[in-house]
Coordinates of C-alpha atoms in Angstrom, one line a residue:
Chain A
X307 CA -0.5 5.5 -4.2
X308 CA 2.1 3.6 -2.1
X309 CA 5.2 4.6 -0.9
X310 CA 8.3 4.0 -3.4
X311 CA 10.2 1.1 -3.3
X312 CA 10.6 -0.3 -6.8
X313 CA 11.8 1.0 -9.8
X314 CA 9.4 0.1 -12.2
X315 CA 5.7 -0.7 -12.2
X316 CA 3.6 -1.7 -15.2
X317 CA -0.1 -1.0 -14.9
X318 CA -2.6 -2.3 -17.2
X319 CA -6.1 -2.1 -17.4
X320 CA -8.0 -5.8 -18.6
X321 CA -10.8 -5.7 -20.5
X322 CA -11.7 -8.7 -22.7
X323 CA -8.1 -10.0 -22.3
X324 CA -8.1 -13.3 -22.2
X325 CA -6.6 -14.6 -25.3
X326 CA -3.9 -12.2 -24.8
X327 CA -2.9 -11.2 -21.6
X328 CA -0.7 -14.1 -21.2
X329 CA 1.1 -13.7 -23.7
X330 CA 1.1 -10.0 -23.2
X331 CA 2.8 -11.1 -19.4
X332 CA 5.2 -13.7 -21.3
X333 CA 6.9 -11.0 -23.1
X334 CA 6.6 -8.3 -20.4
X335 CA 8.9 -10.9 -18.4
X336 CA 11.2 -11.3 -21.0
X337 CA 11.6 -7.4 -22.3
X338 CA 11.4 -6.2 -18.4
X339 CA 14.2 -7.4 -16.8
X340 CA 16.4 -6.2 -19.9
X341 CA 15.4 -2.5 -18.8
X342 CA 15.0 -2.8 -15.4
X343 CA 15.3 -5.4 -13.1
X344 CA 13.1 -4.6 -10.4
X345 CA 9.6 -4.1 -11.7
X346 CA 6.5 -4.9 -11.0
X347 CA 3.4 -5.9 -13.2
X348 CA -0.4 -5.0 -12.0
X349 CA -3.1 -6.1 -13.7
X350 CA -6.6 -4.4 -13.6
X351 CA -9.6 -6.9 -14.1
X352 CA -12.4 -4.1 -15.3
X353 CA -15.2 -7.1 -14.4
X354 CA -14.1 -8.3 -18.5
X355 CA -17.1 -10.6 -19.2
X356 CA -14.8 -13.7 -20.6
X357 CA -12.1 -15.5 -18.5
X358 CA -9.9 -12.6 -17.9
X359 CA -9.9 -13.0 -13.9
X360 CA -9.1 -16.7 -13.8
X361 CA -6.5 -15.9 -16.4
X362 CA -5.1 -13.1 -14.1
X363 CA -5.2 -15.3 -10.8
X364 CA -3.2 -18.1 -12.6
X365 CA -0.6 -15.5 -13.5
X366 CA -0.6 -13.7 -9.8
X367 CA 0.3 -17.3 -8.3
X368 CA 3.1 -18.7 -11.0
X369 CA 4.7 -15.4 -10.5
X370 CA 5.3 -12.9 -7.5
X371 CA 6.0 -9.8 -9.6
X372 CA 3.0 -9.9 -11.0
X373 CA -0.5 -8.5 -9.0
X374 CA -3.9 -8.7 -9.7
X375 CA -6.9 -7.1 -9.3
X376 CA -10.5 -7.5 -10.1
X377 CA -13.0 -4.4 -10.3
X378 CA -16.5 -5.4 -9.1
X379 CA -18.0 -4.6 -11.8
X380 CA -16.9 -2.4 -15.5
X381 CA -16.0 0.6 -14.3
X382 CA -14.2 1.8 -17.7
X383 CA -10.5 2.0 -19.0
X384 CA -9.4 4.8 -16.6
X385 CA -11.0 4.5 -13.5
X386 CA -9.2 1.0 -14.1
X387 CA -6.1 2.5 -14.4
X388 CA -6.6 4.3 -11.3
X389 CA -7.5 1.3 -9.8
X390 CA -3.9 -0.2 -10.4
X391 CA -1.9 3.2 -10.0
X392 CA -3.6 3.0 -6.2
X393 CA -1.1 -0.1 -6.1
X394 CA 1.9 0.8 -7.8
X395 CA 5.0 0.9 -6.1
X396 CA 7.6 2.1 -9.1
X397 CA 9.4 4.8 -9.7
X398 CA 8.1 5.2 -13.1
X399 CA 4.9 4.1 -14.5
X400 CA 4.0 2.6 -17.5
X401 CA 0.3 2.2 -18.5
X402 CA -0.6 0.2 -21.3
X403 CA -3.5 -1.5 -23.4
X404 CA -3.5 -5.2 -22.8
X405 CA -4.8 -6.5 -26.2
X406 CA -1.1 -5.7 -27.9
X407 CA -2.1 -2.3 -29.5
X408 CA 0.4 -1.1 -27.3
X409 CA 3.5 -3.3 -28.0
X410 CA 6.2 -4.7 -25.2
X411 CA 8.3 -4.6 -28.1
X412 CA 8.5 -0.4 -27.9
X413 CA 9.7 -0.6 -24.7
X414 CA 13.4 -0.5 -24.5
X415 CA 13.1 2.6 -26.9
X416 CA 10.6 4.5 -24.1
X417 CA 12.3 3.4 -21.8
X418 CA 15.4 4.8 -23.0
X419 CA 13.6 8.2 -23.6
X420 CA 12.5 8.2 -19.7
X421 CA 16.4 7.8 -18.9
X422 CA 16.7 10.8 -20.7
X423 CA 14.8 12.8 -17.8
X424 CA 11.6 13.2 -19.3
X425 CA 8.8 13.2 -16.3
X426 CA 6.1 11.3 -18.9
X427 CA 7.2 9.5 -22.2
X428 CA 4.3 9.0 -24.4
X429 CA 4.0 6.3 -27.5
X430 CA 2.7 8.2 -30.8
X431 CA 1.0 6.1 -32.8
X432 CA 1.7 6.2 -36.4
X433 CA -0.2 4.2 -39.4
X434 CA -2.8 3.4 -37.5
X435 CA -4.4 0.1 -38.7
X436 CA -7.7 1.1 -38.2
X437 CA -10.9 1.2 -40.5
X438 CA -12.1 4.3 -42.0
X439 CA -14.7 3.8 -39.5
X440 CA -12.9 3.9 -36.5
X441 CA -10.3 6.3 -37.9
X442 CA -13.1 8.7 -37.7
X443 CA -14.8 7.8 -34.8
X444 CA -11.9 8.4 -33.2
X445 CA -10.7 11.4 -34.9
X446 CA -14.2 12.8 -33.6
X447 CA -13.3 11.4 -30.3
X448 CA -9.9 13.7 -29.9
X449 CA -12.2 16.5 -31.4
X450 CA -14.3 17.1 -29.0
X451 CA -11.8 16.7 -26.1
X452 CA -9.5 19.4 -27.9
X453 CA -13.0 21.4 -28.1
X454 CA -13.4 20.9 -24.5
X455 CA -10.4 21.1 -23.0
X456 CA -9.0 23.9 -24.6
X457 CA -6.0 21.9 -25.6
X458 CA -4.6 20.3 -28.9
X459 CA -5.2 16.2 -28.2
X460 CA -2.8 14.5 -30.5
X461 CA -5.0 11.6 -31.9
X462 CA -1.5 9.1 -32.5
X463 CA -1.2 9.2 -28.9
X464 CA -3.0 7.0 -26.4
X465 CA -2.4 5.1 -22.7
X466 CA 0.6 4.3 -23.6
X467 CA 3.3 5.9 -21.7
X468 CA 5.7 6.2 -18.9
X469 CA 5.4 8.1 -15.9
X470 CA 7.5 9.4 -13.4
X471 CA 6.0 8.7 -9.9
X472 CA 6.0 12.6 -9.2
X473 CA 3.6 13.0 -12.0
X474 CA 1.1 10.4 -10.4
X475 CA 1.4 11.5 -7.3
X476 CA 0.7 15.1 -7.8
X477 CA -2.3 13.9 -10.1
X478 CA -3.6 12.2 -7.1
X479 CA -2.9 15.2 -4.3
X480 CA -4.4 17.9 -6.6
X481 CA -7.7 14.8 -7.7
X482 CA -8.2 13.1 -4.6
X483 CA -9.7 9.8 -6.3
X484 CA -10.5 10.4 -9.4
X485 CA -9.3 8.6 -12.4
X486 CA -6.7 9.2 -13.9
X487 CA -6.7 11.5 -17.1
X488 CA -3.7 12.8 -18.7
X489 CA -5.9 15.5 -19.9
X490 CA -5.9 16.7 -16.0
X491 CA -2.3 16.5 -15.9
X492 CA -0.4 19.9 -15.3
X493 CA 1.3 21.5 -18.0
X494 CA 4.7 22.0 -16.7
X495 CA 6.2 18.0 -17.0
X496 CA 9.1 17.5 -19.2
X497 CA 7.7 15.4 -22.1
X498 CA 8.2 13.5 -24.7
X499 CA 7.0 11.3 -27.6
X500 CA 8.5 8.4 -28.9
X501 CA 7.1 6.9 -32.7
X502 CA 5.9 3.6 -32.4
X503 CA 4.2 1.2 -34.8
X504 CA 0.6 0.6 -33.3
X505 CA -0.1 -2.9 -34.1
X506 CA -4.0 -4.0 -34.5
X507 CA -5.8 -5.5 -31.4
X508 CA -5.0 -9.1 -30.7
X509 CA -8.7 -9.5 -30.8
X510 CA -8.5 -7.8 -34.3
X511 CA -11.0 -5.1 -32.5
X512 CA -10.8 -2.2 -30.6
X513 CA -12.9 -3.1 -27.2
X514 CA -14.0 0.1 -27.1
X515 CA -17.1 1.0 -29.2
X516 CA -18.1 4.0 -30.5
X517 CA -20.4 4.1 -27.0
X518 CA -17.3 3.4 -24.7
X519 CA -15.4 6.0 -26.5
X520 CA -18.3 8.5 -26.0
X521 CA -18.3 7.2 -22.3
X522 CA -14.1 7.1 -22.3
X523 CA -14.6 11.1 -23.1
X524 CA -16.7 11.6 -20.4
X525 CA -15.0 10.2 -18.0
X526 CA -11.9 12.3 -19.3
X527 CA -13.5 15.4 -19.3
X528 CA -15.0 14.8 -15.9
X529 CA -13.3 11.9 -14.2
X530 CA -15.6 10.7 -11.7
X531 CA -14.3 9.8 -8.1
X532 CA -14.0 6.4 -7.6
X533 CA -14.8 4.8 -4.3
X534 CA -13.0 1.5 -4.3
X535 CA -14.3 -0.6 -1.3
X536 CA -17.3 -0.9 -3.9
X537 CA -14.8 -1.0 -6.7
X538 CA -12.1 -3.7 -5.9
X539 CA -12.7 -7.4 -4.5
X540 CA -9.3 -8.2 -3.4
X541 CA -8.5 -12.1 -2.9
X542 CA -5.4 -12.1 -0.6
X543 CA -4.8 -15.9 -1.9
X544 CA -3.5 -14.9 -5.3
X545 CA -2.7 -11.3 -5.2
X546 CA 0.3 -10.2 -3.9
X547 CA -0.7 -6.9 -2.8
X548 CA 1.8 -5.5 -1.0
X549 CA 1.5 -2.4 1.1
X550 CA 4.4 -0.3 2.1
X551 CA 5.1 2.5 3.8
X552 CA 6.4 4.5 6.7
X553 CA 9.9 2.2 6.3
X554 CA 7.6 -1.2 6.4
X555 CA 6.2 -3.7 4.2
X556 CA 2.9 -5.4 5.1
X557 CA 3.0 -8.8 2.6
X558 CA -0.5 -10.5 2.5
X559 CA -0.4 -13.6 4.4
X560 CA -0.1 -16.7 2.5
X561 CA -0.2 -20.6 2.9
X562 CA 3.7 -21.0 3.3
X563 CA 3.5 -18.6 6.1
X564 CA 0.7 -19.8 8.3
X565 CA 3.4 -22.6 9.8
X566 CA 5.7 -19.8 10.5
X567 CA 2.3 -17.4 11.7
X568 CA 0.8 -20.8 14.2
X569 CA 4.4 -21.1 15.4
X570 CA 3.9 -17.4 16.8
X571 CA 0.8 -17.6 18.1
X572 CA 1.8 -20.6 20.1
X573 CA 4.7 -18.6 21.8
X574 CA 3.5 -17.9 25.4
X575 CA 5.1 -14.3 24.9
X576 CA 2.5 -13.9 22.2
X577 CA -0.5 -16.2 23.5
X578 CA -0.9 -14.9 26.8
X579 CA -1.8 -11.5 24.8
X580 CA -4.5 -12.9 23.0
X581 CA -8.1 -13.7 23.5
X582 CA -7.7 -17.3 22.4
X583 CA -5.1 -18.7 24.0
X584 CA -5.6 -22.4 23.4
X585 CA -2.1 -24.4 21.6
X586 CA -3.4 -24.0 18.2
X587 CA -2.3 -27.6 15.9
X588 CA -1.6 -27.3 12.4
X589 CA -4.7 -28.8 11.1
X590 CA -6.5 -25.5 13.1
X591 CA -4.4 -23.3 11.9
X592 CA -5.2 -24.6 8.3
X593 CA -8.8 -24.1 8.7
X594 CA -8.4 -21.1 9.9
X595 CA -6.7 -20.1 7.4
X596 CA -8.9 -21.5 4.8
X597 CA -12.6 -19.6 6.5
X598 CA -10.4 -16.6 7.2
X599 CA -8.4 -15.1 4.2
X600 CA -11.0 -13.5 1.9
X601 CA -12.0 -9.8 1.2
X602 CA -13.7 -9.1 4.5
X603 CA -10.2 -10.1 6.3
X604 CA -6.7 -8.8 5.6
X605 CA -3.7 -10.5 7.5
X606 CA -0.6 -8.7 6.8
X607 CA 2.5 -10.1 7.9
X608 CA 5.1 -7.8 8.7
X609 CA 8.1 -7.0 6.9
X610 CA 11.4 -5.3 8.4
X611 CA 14.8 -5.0 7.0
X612 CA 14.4 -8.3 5.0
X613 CA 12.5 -10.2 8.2
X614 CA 9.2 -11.0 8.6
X615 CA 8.5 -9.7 12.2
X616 CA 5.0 -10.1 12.9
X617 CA 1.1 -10.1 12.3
X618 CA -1.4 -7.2 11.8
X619 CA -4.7 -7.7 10.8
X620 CA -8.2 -5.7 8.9
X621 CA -10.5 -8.1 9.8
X622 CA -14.6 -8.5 10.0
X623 CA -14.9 -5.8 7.4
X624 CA -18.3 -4.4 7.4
X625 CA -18.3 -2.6 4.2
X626 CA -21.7 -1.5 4.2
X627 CA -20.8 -0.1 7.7
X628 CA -17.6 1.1 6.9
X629 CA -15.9 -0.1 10.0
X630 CA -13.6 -3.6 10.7
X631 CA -11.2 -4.6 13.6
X632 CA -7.8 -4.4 13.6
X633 CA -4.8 -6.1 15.7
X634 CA -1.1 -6.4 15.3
X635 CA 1.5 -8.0 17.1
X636 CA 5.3 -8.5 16.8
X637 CA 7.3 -11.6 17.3
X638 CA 10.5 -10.9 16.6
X639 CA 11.9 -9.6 20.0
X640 CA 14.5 -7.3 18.5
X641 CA 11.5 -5.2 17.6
X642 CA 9.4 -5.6 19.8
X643 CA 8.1 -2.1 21.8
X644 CA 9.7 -0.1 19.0
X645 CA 8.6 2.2 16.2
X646 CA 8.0 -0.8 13.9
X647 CA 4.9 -1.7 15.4
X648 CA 3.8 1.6 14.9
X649 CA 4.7 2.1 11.5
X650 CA 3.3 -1.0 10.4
X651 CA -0.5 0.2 12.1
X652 CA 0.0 3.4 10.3
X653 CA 0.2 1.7 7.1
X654 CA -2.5 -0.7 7.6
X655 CA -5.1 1.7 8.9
X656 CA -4.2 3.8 6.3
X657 CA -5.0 1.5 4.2
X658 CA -8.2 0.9 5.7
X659 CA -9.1 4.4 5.2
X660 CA -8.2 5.6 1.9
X661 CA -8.6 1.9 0.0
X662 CA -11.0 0.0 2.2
X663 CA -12.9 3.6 2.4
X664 CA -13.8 2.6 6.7
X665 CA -14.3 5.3 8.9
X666 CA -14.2 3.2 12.0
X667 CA -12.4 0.7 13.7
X668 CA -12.7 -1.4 16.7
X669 CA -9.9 -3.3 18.7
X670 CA -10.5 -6.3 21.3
X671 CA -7.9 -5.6 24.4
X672 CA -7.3 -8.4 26.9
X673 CA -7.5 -5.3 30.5
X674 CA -4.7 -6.8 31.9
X675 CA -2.5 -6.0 28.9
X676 CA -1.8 -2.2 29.3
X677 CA 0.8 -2.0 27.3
X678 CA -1.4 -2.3 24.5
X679 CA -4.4 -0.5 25.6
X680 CA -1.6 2.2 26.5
X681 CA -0.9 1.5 22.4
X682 CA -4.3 1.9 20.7
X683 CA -5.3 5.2 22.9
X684 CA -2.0 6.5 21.0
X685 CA -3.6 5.5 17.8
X686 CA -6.5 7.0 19.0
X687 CA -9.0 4.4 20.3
X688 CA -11.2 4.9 22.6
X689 CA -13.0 2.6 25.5
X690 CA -16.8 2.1 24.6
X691 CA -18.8 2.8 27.5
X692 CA -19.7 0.1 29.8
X693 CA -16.6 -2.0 28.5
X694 CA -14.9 -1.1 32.3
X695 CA -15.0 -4.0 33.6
X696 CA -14.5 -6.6 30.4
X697 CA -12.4 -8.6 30.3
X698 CA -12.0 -8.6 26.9
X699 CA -12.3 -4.7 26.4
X700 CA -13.8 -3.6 23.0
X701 CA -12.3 -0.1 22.2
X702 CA -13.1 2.0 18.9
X703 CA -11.3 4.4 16.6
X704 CA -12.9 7.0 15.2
X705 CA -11.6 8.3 11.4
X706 CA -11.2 12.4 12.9
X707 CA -9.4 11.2 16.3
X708 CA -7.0 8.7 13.9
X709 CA -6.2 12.0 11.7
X710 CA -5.4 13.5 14.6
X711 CA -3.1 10.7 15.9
X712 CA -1.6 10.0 12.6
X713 CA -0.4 13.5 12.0
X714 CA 1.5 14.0 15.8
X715 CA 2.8 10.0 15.2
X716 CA 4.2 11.1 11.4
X717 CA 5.9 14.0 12.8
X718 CA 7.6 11.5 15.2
X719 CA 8.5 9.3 13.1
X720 CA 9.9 10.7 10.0
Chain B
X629 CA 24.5 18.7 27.5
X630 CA 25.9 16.4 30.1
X631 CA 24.7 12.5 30.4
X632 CA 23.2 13.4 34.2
X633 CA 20.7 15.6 32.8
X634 CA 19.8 13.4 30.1
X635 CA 19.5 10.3 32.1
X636 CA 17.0 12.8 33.6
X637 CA 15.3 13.3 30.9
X638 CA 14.6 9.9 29.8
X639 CA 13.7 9.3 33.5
X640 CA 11.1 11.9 33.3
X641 CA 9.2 10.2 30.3
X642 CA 8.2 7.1 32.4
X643 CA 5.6 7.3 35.1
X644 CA 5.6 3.8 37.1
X645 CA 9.6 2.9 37.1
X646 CA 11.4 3.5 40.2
X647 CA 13.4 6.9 39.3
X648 CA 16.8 4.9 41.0
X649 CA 16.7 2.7 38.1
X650 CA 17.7 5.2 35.6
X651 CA 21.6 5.0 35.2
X652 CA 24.2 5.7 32.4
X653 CA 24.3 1.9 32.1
X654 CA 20.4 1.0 32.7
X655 CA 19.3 -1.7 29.7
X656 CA 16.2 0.2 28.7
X657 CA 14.7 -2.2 26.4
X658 CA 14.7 -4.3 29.7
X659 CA 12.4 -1.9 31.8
X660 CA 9.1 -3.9 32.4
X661 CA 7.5 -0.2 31.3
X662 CA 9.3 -0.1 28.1
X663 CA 7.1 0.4 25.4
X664 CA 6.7 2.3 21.5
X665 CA 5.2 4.9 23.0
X666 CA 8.4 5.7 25.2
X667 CA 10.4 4.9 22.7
X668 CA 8.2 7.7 20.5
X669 CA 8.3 10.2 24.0
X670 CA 11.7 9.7 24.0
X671 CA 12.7 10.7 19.4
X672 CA 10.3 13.4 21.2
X673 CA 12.2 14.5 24.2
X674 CA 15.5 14.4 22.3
X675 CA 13.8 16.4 19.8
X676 CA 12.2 19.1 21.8
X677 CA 14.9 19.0 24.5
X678 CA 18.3 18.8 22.4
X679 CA 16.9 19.7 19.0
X680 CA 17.9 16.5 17.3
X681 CA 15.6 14.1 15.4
X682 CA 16.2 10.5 16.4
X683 CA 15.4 7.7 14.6
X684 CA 13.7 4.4 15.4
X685 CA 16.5 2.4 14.5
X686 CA 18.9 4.9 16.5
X687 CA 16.9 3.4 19.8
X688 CA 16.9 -0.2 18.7
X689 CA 20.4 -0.2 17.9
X690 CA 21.1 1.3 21.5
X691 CA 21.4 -1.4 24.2
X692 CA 21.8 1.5 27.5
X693 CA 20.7 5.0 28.2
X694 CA 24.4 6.0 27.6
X695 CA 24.5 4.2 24.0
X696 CA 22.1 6.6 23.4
X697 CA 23.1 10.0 24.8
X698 CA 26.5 8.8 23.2
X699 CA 24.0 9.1 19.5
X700 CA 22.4 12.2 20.9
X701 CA 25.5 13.9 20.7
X702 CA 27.5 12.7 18.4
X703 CA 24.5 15.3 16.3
X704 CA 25.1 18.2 18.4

């Protein structure tokens, strides 16, 4: 879970979506802004097998509010969900189906409820348009969780709901990574149900079989914990995953900004810091650009009271060996050799360790430039033996020593 | 807490500039040592030293020592 900065997120776990989710999105955007203005809409490709991802990609680039991102392979409904609440920013949640059981049309009226104070607002179903089939399928479903759990499961009520961050965040300090499951939630949230009419699947089928509900109640009853540098591909291009926190936004770098980034990087105050220091021309830059941004390199640009204020990078991830390089640097001379710089590492590299799932990073240091060797040793990087007399200096950070660092440097700054 | 024994202070959290540089009026964001870890020694000084938490905008928005000191204890 980020840090807080939006009032509204909407998470929503894609399976077999694409006849629907963009319609689903059309009238998100429409009923949204009527309840809140400043929202946020995540989309959780669980590997669907039609064109659910291309679908999702087209959506994440015709509108900003909207984030995408793809599982690498079909992880399930709520490890899904977990997968989006790892990115959501709101103040309340709202987790829904995206095949229009779960109607944008109940909204306002949850909504409403949430205003009222309630921690988690749940939809109960009622006449549910299912076969006889299902109906009992699914009544044995909520069966043997209320035999398991010890607790009466109320069959009308499903993902859909509203959250208060609290209730997310707690879930995630007492579960470490594991997926979410309202089963596992405490017991002492405010809460409340609102009646809704649940509408049949705009596929006219439930995507979950009578297997997947079998495999649904596992995962409920013993909700696995999900590693997501396996789990998520992210594709910096078209989604607009935004990290924030410690009072900065890291934005993903994208094509408008690499004038703005090679206008930087040709500054002499910025070159001279740098291992290549050639005058890089806009057709480089481009290139760069183009071989660069993928899922084993994350350039950040940094965000600061509505400026952007510099670069910091995750790059040459080595999944396999859990480790990538990182490097920052700040252009805007109003902060430079100030906290933000620091803030904006602490965000990335936590990134790097509880999404990317590294437990090492490296840094290249020009040795003449001790103000940033002076700067890594306080993130706690180390010099590699036998790097003395380099002239590029290759220094590494171990995950125990950055622990260490991060906890004296929070103190600090908060 | 007077300004000569905090201009003493922030003196004493950098190790290669000339002592003689440190004056009510001295533009710290100017000193060739200035860095974000001073400005983290100094929330840190002010913190251990005076008891009050600064904030990283509190030292960007400061353009001398005194600018500073004059934040410091406008907290006390």
């Amino acid at each position: 879970m980020e840090s807080s900065s939006l009032k509204l997120s909407v998470v929503i776990p894609v399976y077999l979506g694409d006849s629907s989710i963009e319609l689903l999105c059309d009238k998100l955007v429409q009923i949204l802004p009527v309840i809140e203005s400043d929202y946020e809409i995540i989309l959780v490709n669980d590997a669907s097998p039609d064109h659910s991802w291309q679908k999702i990609k087209s959506l994440c680039q015709n509108n900003k509010r909207i984030k995408g991102i793809n599982l690498s392979r079909n992880f399930g409904q709520h490890p899904a969900i977990s997968a989006g609440l790892k990115y959501a920013f709101g103040e309340k949640i709202i987790i829904m189906d995206c095949d229009f059981q779960d109607s944008p049309e109940d909204l306002p009226e949850l909504w409403e409820k949430s205003q009222e104070g309630f921690d988690i607002v749940m939809a109960r179903r009622i006449q549910r348009k299912e076969s006889i089939c299902r109906r009992f399928i699914s009544w044995s479903f909520h069966q043997i969780l209320s035999l398991k759990t010890g607790k009466k499961i109320d069959p009308a009520i499903a993902n859909y709901a509203i959250y208060d961050r609290k209730v997310i965040e707690e879930y995630y300090a007492q579960h470490n990574n594991r997926a979410f499951s309202v089963l596992n939630l405490k017991q002492n949230y405010s809460f409340a149900t609102v009646d809704v009419q649940q509408r049949i699947s705009e596929r006219g089928k439930s995507g979950y079989t009578l297997s997947k509900l079998f495999s649904l109640a596992f995962t409920l009853l013993f909700p696995g914990k999900i590693n997501f540098s396996k789990t998520i591909y992210v594709i910096q291009k078209t989604i607009n995953i935004v990290l924030e926190d410690y009072g900065v936004r890291l934005i993903p770098l994208t094509a408008e900004k690499i004038e703005m980034l090679r206008q930087w990087r040709n500054d002499p105050d910025i070159s001279r810091y740098m291992i290549f220091r050639e005058y890089i021309t806009p057709e480089m830059q481009e290139k760069w650009f183009e071989e660069r941004c993928n899922q084993d390199n994350y350039y950040f640009i940094i965000h600061y009271e509505g400026k952007d204020v510099g670069l910091c990078d995750i790059k040459n991830i080595r999944y396999e060996e859990k480790t990538a390089e990182g490097g920052i640097f700040i252009y805007e001379k109003l902060y430079l050799n100030s906290d933000i710089a620091i803030r904006a590492s602490l965000c990335a590299l936590d990134f790097g360790d509880k999404v990317l799932d590294l437990t090492s990073g490296t840094a290249r240091i020009l040795r003449s430039n001790k103000r940033a060797i002076e700067y890594n040793k306080m993130l706690g990087y180390m010099l590699l033996p036998g790097q003395e007399n380099e002239e590029n200096q290759l220094y590494a950070l171990m995950q125990e020593n950055y622990y260490k660092q991060r906890k004296y440097l929070i103190n600090l700054l908060e | 807490m007077g300004i000569t024994d905090f201009i003493q202070n922030f003196a004493l959290q950098f190790e290669e500039t000339d002592t003689t540089l440190f004056t009510s009026e001295t533009r710290f964001h100017e000193l060739e040592e200035w860095s974000s870890i001073l400005a983290l020694s100094i929330i840190a000084m002010v913190d251990e030293e005076y008891g009050i938490r600064l904030k990283g905008a509190d030292i960007r928005s400061s353009t001398t020592i005194e600018d500073l000191y004059n934040i410091v204890k406008s907290r006390m």
